[in-house]
Short mmCIF file of C-alpha atoms in Angstrom, two decimals:
data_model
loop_
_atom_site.label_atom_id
_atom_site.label_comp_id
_atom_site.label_asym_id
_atom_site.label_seq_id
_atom_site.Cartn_x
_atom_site.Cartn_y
_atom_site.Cartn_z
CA UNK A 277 8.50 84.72 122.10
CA UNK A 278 6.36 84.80 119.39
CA UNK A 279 2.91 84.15 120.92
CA UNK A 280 0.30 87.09 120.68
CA UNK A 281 -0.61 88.53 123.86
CA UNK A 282 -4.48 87.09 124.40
CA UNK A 283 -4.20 84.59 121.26
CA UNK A 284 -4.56 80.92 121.27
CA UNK A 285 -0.74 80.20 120.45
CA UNK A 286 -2.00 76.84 118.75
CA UNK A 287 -4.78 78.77 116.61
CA UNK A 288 -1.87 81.42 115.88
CA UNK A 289 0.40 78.47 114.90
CA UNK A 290 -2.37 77.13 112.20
CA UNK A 291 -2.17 80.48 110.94
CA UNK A 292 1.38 81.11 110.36
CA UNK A 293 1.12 77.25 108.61
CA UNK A 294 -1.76 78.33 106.21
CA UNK A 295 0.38 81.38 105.37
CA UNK A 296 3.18 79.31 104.69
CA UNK A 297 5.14 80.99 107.48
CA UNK A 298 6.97 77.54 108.59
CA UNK A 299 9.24 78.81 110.51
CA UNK A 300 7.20 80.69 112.71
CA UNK A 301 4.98 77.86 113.12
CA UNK A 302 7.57 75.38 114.18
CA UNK A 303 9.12 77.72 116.61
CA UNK A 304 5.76 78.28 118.10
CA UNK A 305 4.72 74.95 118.14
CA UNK A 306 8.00 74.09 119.66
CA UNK A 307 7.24 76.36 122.37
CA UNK A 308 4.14 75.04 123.05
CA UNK A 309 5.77 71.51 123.21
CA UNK A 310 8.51 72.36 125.88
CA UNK A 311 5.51 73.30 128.13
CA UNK A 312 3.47 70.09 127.20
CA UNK A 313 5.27 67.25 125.43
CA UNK A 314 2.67 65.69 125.15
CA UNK A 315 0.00 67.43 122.72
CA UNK A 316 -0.36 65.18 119.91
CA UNK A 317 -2.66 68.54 117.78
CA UNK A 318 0.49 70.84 118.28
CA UNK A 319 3.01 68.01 117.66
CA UNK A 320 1.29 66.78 114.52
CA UNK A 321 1.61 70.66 113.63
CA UNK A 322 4.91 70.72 113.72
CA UNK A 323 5.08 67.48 111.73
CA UNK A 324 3.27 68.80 109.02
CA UNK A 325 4.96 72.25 108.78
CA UNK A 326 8.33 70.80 109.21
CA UNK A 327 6.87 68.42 105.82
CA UNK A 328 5.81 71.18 104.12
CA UNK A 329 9.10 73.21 104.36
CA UNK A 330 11.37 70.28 102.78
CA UNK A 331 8.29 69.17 100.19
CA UNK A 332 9.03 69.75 96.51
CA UNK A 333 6.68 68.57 93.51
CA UNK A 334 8.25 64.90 93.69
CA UNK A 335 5.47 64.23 90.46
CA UNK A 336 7.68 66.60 87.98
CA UNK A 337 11.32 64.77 86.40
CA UNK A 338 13.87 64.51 88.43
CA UNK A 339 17.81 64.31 88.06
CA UNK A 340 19.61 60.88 88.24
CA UNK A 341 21.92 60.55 90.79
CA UNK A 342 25.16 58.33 89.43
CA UNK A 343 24.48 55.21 91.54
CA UNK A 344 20.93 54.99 89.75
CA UNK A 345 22.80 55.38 85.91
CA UNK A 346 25.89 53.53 86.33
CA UNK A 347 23.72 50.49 88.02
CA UNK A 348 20.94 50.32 86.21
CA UNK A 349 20.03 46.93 84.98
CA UNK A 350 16.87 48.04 83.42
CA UNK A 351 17.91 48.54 80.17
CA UNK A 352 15.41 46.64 77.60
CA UNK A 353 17.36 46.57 74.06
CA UNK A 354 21.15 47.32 73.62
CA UNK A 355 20.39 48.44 70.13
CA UNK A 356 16.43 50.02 70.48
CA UNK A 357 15.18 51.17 67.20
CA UNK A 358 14.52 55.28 66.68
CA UNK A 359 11.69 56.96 68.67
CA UNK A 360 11.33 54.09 70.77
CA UNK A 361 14.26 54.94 73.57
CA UNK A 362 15.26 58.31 74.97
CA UNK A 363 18.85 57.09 74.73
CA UNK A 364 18.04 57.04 71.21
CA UNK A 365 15.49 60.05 69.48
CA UNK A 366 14.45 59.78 66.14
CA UNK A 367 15.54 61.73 63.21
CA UNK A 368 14.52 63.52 60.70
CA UNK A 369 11.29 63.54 62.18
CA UNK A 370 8.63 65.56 60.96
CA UNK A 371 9.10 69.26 61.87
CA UNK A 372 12.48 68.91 62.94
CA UNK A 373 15.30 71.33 62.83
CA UNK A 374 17.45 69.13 61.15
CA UNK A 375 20.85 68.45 61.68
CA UNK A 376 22.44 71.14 61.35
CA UNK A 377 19.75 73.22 63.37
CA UNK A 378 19.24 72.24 66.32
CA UNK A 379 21.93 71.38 69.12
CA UNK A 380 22.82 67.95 70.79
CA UNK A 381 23.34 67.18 73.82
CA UNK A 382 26.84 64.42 74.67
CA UNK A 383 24.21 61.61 74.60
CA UNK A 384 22.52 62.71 71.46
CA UNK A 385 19.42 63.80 72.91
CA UNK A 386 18.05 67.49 70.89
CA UNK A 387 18.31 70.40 73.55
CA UNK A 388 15.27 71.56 75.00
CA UNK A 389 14.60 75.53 75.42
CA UNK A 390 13.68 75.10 79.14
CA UNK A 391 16.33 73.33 81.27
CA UNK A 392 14.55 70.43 83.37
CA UNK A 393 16.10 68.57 86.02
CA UNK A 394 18.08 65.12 84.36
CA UNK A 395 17.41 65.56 80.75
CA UNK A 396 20.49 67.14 79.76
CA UNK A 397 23.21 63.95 80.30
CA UNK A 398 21.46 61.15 80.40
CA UNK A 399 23.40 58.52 78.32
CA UNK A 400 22.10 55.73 76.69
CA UNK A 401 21.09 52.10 77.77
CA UNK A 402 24.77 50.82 76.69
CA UNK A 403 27.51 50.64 78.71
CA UNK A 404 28.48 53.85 80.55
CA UNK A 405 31.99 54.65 81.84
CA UNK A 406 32.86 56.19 85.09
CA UNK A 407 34.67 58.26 83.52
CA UNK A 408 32.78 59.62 80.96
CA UNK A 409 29.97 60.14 83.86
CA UNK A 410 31.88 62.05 86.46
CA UNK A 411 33.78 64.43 83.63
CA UNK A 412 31.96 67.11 82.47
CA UNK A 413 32.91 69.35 79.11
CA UNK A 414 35.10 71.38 80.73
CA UNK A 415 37.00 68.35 81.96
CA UNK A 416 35.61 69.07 85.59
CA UNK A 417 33.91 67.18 87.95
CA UNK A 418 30.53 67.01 87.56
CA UNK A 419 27.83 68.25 90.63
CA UNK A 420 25.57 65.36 89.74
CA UNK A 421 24.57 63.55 93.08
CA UNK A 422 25.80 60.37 93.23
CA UNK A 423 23.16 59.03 96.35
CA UNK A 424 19.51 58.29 95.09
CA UNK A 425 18.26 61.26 97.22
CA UNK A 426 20.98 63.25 96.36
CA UNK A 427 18.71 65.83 94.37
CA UNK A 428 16.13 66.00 97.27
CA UNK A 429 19.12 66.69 100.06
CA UNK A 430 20.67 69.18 98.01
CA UNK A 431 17.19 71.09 98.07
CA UNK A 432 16.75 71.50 101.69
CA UNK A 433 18.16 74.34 103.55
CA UNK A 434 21.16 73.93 105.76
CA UNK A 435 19.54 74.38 108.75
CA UNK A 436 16.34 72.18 108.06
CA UNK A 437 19.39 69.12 107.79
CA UNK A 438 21.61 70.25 110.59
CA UNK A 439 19.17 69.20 113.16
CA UNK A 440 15.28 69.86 113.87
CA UNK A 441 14.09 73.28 115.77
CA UNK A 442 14.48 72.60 119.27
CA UNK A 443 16.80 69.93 119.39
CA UNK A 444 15.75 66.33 117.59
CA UNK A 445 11.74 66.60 116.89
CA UNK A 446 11.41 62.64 116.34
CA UNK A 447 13.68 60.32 117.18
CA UNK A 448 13.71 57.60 114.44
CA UNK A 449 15.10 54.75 115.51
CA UNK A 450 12.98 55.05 119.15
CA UNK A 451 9.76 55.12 116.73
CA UNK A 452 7.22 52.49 117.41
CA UNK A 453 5.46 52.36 113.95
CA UNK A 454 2.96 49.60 114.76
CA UNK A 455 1.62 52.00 117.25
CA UNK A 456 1.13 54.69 114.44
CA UNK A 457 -0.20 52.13 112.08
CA UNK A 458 -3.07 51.35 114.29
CA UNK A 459 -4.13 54.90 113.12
CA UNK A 460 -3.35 55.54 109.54
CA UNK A 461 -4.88 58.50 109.07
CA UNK A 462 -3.13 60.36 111.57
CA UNK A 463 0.13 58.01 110.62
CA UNK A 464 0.00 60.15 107.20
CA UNK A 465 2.19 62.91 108.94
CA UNK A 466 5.03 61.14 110.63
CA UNK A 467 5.56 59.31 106.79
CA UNK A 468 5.95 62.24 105.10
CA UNK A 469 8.19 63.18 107.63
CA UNK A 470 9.96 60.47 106.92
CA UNK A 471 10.41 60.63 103.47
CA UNK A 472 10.49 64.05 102.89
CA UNK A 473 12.15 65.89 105.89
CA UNK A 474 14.12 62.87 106.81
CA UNK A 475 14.54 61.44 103.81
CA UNK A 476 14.66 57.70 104.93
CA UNK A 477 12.56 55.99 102.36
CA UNK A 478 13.11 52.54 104.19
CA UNK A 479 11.09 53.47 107.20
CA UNK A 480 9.01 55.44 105.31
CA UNK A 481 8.40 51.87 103.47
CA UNK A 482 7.87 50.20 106.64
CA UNK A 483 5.11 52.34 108.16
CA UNK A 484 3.35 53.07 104.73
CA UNK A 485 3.31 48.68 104.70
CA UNK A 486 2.21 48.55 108.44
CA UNK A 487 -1.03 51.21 107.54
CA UNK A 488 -1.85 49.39 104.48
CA UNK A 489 -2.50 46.22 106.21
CA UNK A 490 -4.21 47.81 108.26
CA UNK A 491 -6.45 49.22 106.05
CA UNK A 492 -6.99 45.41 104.36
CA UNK A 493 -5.06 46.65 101.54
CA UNK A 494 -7.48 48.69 100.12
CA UNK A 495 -6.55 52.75 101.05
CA UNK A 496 -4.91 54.01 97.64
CA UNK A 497 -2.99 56.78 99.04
CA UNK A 498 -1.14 54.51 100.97
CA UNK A 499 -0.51 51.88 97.98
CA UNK A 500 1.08 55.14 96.10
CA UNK A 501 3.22 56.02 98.66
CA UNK A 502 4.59 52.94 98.82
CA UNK A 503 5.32 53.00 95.27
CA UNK A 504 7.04 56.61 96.15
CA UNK A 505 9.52 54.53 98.53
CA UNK A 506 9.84 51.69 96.11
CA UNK A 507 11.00 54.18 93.25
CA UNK A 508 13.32 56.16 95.51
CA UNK A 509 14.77 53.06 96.04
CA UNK A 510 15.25 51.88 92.95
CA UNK A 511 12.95 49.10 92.94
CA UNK A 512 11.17 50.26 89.82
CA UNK A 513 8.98 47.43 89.10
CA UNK A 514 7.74 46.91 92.71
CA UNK A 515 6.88 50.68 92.73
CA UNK A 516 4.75 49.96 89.03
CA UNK A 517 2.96 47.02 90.68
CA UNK A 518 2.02 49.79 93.67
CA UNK A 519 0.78 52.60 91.43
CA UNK A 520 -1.04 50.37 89.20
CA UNK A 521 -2.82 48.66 92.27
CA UNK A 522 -3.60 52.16 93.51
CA UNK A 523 -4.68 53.38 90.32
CA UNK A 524 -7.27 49.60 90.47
CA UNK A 525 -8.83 51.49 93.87
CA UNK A 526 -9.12 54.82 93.08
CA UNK A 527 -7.70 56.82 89.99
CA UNK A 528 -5.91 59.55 90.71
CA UNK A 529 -4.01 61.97 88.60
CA UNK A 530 -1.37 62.20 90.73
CA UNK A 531 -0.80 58.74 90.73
CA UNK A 532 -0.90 58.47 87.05
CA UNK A 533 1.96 61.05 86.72
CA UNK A 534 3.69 58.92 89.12
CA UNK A 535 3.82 55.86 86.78
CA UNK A 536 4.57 57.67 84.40
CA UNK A 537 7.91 58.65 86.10
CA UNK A 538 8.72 55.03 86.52
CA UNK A 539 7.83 54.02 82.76
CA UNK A 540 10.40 57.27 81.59
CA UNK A 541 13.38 55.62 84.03
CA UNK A 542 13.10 52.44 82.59
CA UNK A 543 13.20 54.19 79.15
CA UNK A 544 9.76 53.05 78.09
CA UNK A 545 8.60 56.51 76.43
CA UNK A 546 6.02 54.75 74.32
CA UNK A 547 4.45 53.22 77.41
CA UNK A 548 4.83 56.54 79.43
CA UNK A 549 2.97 58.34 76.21
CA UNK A 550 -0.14 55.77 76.61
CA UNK A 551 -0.66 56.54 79.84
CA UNK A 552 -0.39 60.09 79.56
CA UNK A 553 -2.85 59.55 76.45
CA UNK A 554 -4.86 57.66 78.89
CA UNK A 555 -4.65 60.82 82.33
CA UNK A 556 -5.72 63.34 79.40
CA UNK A 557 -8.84 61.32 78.04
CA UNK A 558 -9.89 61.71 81.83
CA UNK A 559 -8.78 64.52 83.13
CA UNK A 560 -8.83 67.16 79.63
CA UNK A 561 -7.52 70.45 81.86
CA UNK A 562 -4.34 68.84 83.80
CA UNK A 563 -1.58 70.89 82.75
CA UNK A 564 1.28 68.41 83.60
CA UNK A 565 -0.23 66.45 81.91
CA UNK A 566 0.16 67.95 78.46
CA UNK A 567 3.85 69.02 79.95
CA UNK A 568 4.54 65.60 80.27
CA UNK A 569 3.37 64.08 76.91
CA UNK A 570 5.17 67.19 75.31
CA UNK A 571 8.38 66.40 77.11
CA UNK A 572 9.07 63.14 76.25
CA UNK A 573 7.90 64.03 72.65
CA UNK A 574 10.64 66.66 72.52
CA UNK A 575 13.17 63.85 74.00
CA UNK A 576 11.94 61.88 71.14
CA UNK A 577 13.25 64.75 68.61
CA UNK A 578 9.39 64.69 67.54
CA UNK A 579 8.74 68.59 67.52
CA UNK A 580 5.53 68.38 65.64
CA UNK A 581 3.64 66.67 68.84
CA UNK A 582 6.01 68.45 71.45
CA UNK A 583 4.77 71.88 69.68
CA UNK A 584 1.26 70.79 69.43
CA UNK A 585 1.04 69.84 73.15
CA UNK A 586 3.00 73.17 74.59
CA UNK A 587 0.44 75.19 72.72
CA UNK A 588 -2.25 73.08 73.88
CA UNK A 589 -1.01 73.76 77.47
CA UNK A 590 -0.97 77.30 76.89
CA UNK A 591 -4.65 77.60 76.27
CA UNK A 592 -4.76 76.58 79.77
CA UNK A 593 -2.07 78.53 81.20
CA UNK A 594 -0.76 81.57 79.07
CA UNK A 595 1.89 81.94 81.28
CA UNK A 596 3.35 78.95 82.13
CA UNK A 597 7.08 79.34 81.20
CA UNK A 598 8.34 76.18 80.20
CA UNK A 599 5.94 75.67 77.37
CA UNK A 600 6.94 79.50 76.15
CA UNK A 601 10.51 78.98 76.13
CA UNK A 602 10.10 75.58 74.33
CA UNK A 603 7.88 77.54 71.58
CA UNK A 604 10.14 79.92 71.57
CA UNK A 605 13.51 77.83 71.16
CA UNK A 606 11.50 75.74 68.16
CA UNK A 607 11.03 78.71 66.25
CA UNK A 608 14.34 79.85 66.43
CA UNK A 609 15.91 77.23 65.39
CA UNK A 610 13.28 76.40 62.29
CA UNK A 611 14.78 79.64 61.22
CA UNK A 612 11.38 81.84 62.40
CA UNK A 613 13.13 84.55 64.50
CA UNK A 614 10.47 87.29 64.91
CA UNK A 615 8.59 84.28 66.41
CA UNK A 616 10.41 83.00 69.22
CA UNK A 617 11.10 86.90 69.39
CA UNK A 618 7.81 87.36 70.37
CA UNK A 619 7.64 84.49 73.31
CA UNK A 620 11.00 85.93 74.72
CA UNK A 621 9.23 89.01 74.89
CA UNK A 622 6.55 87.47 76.84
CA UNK A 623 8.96 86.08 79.05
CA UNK A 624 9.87 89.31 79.81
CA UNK A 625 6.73 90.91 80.50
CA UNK A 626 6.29 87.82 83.17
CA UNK A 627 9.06 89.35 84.93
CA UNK A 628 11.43 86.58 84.15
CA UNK A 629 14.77 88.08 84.61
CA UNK A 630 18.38 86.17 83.82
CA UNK A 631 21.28 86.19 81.52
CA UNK A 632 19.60 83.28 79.92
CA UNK A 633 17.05 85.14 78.48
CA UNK A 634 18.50 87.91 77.43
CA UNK A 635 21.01 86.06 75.23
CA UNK A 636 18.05 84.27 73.54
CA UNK A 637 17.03 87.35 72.71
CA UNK A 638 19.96 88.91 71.44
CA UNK A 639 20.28 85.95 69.07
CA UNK A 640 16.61 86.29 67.95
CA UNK A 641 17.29 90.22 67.51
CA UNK A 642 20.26 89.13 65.43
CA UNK A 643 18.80 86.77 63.40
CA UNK A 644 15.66 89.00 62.82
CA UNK A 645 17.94 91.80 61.48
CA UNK A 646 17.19 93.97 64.46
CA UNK A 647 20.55 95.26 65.02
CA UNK A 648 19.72 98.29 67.42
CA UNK A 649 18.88 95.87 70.22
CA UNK A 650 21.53 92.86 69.32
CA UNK A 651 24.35 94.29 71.03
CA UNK A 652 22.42 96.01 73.96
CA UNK A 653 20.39 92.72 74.77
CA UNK A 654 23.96 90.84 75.13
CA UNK A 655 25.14 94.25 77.68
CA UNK A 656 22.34 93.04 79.94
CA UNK A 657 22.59 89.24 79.39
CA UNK A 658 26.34 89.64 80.48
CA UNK A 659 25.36 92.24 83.87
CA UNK A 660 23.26 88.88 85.22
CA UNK A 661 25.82 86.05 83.91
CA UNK A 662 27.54 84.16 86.21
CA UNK A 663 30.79 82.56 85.94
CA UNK A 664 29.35 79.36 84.45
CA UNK A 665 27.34 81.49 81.62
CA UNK A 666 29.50 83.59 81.33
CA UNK A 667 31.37 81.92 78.22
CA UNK A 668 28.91 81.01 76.26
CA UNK A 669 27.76 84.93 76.09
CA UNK A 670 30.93 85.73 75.02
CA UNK A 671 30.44 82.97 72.55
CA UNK A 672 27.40 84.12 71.51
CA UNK A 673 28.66 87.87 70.87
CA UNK A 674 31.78 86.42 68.57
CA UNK A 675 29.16 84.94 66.46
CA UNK A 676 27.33 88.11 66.11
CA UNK A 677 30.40 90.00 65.52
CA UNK A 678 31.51 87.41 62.65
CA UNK A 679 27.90 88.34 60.86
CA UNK A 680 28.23 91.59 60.89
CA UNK A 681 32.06 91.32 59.90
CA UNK A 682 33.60 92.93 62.78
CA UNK A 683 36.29 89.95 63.17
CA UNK A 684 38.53 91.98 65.94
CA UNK A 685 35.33 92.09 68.19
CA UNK A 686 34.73 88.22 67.83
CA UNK A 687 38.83 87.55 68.38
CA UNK A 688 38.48 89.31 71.60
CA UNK A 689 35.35 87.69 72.58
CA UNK A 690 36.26 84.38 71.60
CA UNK A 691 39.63 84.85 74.00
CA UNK A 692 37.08 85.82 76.78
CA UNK A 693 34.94 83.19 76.24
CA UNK A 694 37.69 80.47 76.36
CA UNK A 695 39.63 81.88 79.31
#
């Protein structure tokens, strides 16, 4: 097996956990447990590193799953007015593009430079076709989830939702949650089991309901993580009413970015952007934070306070990538090549590697009249394309190849790139 020959197996299994070995840790743990079923220290172990192993940053945007878009009732004007809605961004805005600059997405919304998880086809707060929702633009059908935890599901491993190590770890249904509840504290690891390994926000919601009466309603973790359950379910304004109370007992950042999340799905940026304004005034340093403020500015088409914020952010962290590649797409299109030249180029040196990248910057080349490295840059952007990027290389090369007038290159490519 995997136990160390004069080694306390469960010490060894805390080990392999801090190292963020979680496999090695469950199967020990699960060895442990076949030998004595009944060790709550090794079985609340295994809990936690089977947690850990399906957790993702749940506080960043997430993708929409259909259900959630085509049901949505939330919708607060048919008609909002510009800047107020992210169905609807406001133009010519100061330090924008314009028009003709920078590219749209289907629903209208100005394309970021950093692709983030359900801001590319969101549509608006009007009526939305089935259709239109399940067709994408190459009239195919579109990998959007179309359960609420459809995101979260797609992100574990096969073999984390095939079944648990060792045949079924905890039997759901057979759970007796009162007798958990009587014990929040140690109640904290089954839940996140629940909700994130599981991913059964309705008994989640139970036993997070059970631990906060037991706690006379006044432990804010466990007010937040029932707004977590709420919002995975849909219930958006039970979840705001949770955050808020948990923000009234102890503020937390956390928390804060939390209701945020719920003030963006019901398409409330303004109210989203107070709070943020709000999290920053107390906590000056939090980088997602200042990511969040500048992302819904950008969704707003207001580049001035989006490019404000990302540099802000970077005198935090110089090499946090999203706010470099948004830097770098603004100047680009505000017709400053050698600029967004020069954040590619960081990019680079951070070891970012992908056909994505080196297209940029063979456009930026291109644009900056560098045209040693214009065609070169697009030979390495198409070695690492895929088939879905692919095309719009090949798109990207006919352009180049119209500017410098070699129209049987950009025939060619332009077949290639449609084929």
């Amino acid at each position: 097996g995997l136990e160390v020959p004069g080694l306390d197996p469960v010490f060894l299994a805390h080990s392999r956990l801090r190292r963020r070995h979680f496999d090695d840790c469950v199967n020990i743990c699960t060895e442990v447990l076949q030998k004595n079923p009944l060790d709550q220290a090794v079985w609340l172990l295994k809990c936690r590193a089977l947690t850990d192993k399906a957790w993702i940053d749940d506080t960043d945007i997430e993708e929409e799953a259909l259900g959630d878009i085509l049901m949505d009732d939330n919708a607060i004007a048919q008609a909002p007015r510009p800047g107020t809605s992210l169905a609807r961004p406001a133009t010519g805005a100061p330090g924008t593009a314009g028009p003709g600059g920078r590219p749209m997405t289907g629903s209208g919304r100005p394309l970021t430079g950093f692709a983030r998880p359900g801001t590319m086809n969101r549509p608006g707060t009007g009526s939305v076709s089935l259709e239109s929702r399940l067709s994408t633009r190459n009239g195919l059908t579109t990998a959007r989830p179309v359960t609420s935890s459809g995101r979260f599901v797609r992100l574990g491993t096969a073999s984390l939702l095939a079944s648990d190590p060792g045949g079924e770890f905890i039997a759901v249904e057979k759970l007796n949650l009162p007798r958990y509840a009587q014990k929040p504290t140690l109640a904290k690891a089954p839940f996140e089991y629940l909700l994130y390994f599981k991913q059964i926000p309705m008994k989640a919601l139970e036993l997070a309901s059970l631990c906060t009466q037991a706690t006379d309603f006044k432990d804010w973790w466990w007010k937040a993580q029932i707004g977590k359950c709420y919002y995975k379910l849909g219930m958006l304004r039970e979840a705001e009413k949770q955050f808020i109370s948990s923000l009234a007992a102890q503020n937390m950042c956390s928390t804060l970015l939390w209701l945020c999340k719920v003030f963006v799905r019901l398409d409330q940026p303004k109210t989203a952007l107070d709070h943020y304004e709000k999290a920053l005034e107390k906590y000056p340093g939090e980088l997602s934070v200042m990511l969040g403020i500048a992302r819904i500015h950008d969704a707003l088409n207001d580049n001035a306070s989006a490019v404000t914020m990302f540099k802000r952010a970077l005198q935090f962290d110089s090499s946090n990538v999203e706010a470099i590649a948004c830097l770098a797409s603004h100047f680009f299109y505000t017709d400053q090549p050698e600029l967004a030249l020069r954040y590619y180029r960081r990019l680079l040196q951070m070891g970012v590697h992908n056909a994505e990248l080196w297209n940029n910057l063979g456009l930026c080349c291109f644009y900056a009249q560098q045209y040693d490295m214009t065609l070169s840059c697009f030979e390495r952007a198409l070695s690492l394309a895929d088939d879905e990027s692919m095309g719009d290389v090949w798109y990207n090369i006919a352009q180049v190849a119209i500017g410098i007038g070699d129209l049987g290159l950009a025939y060619q490519a332009l077949k290639i790139a449609i084929s």
